[in-house]
CSV table of C-alpha atoms in Angstrom, one decimal:
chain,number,residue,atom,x,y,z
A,16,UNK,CA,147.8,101.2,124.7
A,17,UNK,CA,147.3,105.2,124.2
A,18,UNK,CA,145.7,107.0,126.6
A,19,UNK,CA,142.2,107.3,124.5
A,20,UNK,CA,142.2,103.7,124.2
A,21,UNK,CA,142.2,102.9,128.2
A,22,UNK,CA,139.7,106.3,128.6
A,23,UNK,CA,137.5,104.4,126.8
A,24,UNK,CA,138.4,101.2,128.3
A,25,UNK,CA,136.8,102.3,131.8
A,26,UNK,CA,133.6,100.9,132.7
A,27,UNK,CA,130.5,102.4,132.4
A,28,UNK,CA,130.0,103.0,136.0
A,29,UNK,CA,133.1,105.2,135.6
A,30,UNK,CA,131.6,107.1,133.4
A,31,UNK,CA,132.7,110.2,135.5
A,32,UNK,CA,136.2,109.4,135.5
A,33,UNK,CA,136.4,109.6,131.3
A,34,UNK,CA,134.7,112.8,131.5
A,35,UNK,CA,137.1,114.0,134.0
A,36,UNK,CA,140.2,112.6,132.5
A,37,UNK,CA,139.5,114.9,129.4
A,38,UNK,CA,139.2,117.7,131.3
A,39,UNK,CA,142.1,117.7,133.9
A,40,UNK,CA,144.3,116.8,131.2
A,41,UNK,CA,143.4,119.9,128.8
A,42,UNK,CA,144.3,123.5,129.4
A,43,UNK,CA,141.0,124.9,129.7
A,44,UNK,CA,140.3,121.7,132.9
A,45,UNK,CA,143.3,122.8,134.4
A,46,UNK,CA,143.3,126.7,135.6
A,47,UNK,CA,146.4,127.9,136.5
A,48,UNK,CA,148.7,125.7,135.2
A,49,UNK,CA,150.9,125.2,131.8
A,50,UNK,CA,150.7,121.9,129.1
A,51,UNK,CA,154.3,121.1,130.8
A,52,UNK,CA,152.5,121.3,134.2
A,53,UNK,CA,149.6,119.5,133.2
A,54,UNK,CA,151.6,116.6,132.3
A,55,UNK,CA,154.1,116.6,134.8
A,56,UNK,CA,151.7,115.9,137.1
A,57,UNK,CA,149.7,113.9,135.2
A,58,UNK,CA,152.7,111.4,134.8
A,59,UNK,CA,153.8,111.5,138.7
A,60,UNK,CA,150.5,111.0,140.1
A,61,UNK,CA,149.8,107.6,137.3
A,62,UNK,CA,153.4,106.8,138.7
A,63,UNK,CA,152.5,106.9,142.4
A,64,UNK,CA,149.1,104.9,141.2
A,65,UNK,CA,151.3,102.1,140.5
A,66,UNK,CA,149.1,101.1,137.3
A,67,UNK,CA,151.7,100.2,134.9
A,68,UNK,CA,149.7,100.6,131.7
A,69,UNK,CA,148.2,103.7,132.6
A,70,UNK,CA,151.8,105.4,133.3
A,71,UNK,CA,152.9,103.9,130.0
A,72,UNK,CA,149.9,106.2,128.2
A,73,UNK,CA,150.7,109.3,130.3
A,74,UNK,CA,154.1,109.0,129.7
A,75,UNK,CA,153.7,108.9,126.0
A,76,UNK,CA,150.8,111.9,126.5
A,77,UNK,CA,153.6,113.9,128.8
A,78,UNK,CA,156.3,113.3,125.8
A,79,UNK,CA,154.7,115.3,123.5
A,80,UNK,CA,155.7,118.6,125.4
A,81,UNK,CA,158.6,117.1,128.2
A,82,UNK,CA,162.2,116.8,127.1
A,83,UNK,CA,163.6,113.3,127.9
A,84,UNK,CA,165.0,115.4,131.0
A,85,UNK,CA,161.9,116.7,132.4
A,86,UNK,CA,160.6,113.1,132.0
A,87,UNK,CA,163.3,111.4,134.1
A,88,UNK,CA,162.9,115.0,136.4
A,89,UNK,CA,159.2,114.3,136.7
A,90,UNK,CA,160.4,110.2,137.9
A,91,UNK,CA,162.5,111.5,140.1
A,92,UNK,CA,159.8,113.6,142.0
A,93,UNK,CA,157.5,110.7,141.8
A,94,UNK,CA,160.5,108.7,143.2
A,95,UNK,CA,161.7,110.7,146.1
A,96,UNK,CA,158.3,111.8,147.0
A,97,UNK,CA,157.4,107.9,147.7
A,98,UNK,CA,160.2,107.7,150.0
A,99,UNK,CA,159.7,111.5,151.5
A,100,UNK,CA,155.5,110.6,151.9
A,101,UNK,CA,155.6,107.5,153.9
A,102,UNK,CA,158.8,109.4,156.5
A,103,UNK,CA,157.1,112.1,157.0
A,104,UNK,CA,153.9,110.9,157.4
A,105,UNK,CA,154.7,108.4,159.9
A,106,UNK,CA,156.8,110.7,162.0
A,107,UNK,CA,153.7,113.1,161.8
A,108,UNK,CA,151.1,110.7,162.8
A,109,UNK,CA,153.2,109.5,165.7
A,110,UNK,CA,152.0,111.0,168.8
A,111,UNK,CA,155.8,111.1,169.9
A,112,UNK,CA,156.7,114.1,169.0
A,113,UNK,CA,160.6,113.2,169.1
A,114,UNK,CA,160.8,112.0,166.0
A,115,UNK,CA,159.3,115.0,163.9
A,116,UNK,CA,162.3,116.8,165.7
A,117,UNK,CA,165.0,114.7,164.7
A,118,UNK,CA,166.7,114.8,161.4
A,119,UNK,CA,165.9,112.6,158.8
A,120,UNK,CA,168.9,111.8,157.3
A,121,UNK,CA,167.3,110.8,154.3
A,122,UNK,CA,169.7,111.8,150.8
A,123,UNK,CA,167.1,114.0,148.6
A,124,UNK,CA,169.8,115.5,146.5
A,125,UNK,CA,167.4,115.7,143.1
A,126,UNK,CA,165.8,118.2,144.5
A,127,UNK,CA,168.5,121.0,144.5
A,128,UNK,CA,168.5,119.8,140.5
A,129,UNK,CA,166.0,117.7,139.3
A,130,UNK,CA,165.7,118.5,135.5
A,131,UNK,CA,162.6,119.9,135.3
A,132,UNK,CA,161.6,123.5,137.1
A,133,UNK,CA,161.0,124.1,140.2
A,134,UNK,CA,157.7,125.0,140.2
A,135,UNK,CA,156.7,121.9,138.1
A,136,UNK,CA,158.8,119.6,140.7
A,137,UNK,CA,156.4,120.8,143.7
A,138,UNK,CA,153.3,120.6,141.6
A,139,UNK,CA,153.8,117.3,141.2
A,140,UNK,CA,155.5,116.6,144.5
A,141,UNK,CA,152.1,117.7,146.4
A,142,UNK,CA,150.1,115.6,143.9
A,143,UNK,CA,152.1,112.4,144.8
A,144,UNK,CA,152.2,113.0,148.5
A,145,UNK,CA,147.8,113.8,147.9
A,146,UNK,CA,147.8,110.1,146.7
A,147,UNK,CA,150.2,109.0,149.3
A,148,UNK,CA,148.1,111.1,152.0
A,149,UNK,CA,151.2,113.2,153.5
A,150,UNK,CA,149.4,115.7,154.9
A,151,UNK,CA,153.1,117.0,156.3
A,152,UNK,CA,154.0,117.2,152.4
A,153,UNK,CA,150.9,118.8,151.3
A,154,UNK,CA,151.5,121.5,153.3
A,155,UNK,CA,154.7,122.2,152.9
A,156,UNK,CA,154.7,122.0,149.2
A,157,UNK,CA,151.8,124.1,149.1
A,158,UNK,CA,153.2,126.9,151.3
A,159,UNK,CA,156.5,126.7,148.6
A,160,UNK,CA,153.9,127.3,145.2
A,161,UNK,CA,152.0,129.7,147.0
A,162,UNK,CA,155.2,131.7,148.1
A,163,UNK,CA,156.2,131.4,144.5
A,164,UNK,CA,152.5,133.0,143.2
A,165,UNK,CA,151.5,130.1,142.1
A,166,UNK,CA,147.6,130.1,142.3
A,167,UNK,CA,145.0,128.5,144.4
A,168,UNK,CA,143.3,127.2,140.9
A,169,UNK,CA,147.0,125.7,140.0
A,170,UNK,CA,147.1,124.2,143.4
A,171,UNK,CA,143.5,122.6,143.0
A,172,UNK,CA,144.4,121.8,139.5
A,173,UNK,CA,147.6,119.6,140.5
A,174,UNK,CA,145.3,117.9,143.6
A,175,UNK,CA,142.5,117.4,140.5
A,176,UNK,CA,145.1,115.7,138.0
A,177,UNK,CA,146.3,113.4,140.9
A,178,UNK,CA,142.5,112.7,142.1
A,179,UNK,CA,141.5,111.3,139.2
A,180,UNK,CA,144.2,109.7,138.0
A,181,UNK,CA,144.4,107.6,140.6
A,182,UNK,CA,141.1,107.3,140.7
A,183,UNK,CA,141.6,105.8,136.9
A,184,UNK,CA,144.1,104.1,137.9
A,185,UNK,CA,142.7,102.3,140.7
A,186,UNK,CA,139.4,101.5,138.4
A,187,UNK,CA,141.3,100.0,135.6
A,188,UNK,CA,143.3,97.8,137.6
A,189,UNK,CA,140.3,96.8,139.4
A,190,UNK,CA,138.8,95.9,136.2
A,191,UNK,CA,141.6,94.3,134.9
A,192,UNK,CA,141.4,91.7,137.5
């Protein structure tokens, strides 16, 4: 199913969420950011959503601009970044401060190459760990794009794309049911 066809497959009550899908997707809806950006996010935040038919539509919708690299690159953030959220978020929340102190341990090799570029790793890396509510991530993968001039309207554009993805992803499952 292409991504039109499940827009127009939310409810009426989401009427909101078609309007916005349109616009976080496009160029213009998304300040700051690039067509490669805009669906390397879009495709990690649908993974992290966990709706399978909705990450097969943004996957076809990323493939019209990402190489078959920067596709398994933008997995790979969606991957380690749902191994990475639920760590450092628990060792955050813990009032023990012990553990934020001690070293993880935890093998993230894909990020010293991960096949797409850098910039487009951490915008989708803080849109996962937004869905995944790593407020550890967040700010640490926000302090990296801002270092690297990337804007505040690029940052609010990745934490849009992930918003209402998931929040499109959550509806048509619900849906669905």
């Amino acid at each position: 199913m292409s991504l039109s066809d499940l827009r127009n497959s939310l409810p009426d009550y989401a009427k909101d969420l078609k309007l916005n899908l349109d616009s976080v997707l496009s160029d213009a809806g998304a300040q700051g950011l690039d067509g490669k950006q805009i669906r390397t996010i879009a495709l990690a935040s649908a993974i992290a959503s966990r709706y399978q038919p909705l990450v097969a539509a943004i996957e076809a919708f990323a493939a019209e601009q990402l190489s078959p690299e920067e596709l398994d690159g933008t997995r790979a953030a969606a991957a380690v970044m749902a191994m990475n959220n639920i760590y450092y978020r628990a060792t955050h929340l813990i009032q023990n401060q012990e553990y934020g102190q001690l070293r993880a341990g935890l093998r993230m090799n894909i990020m010293a190459n991960p096949g797409i570029d850098k910039m487009s790793f951490e915008l989708a890396s803080l849109a996962v760990s937004a869905i995944n509510g790593c407020g550890a991530c967040m700010d640490s993968h926000e302090r990296v794009l801002r270092k690297h001039e990337i804007s505040a309207l690029g940052v609010q554009s990745a934490l849009k794309i992930g918003a209402v993805v998931h929040a499109v992803a959550v509806t048509l499952e619900q849906s669905a049911a």
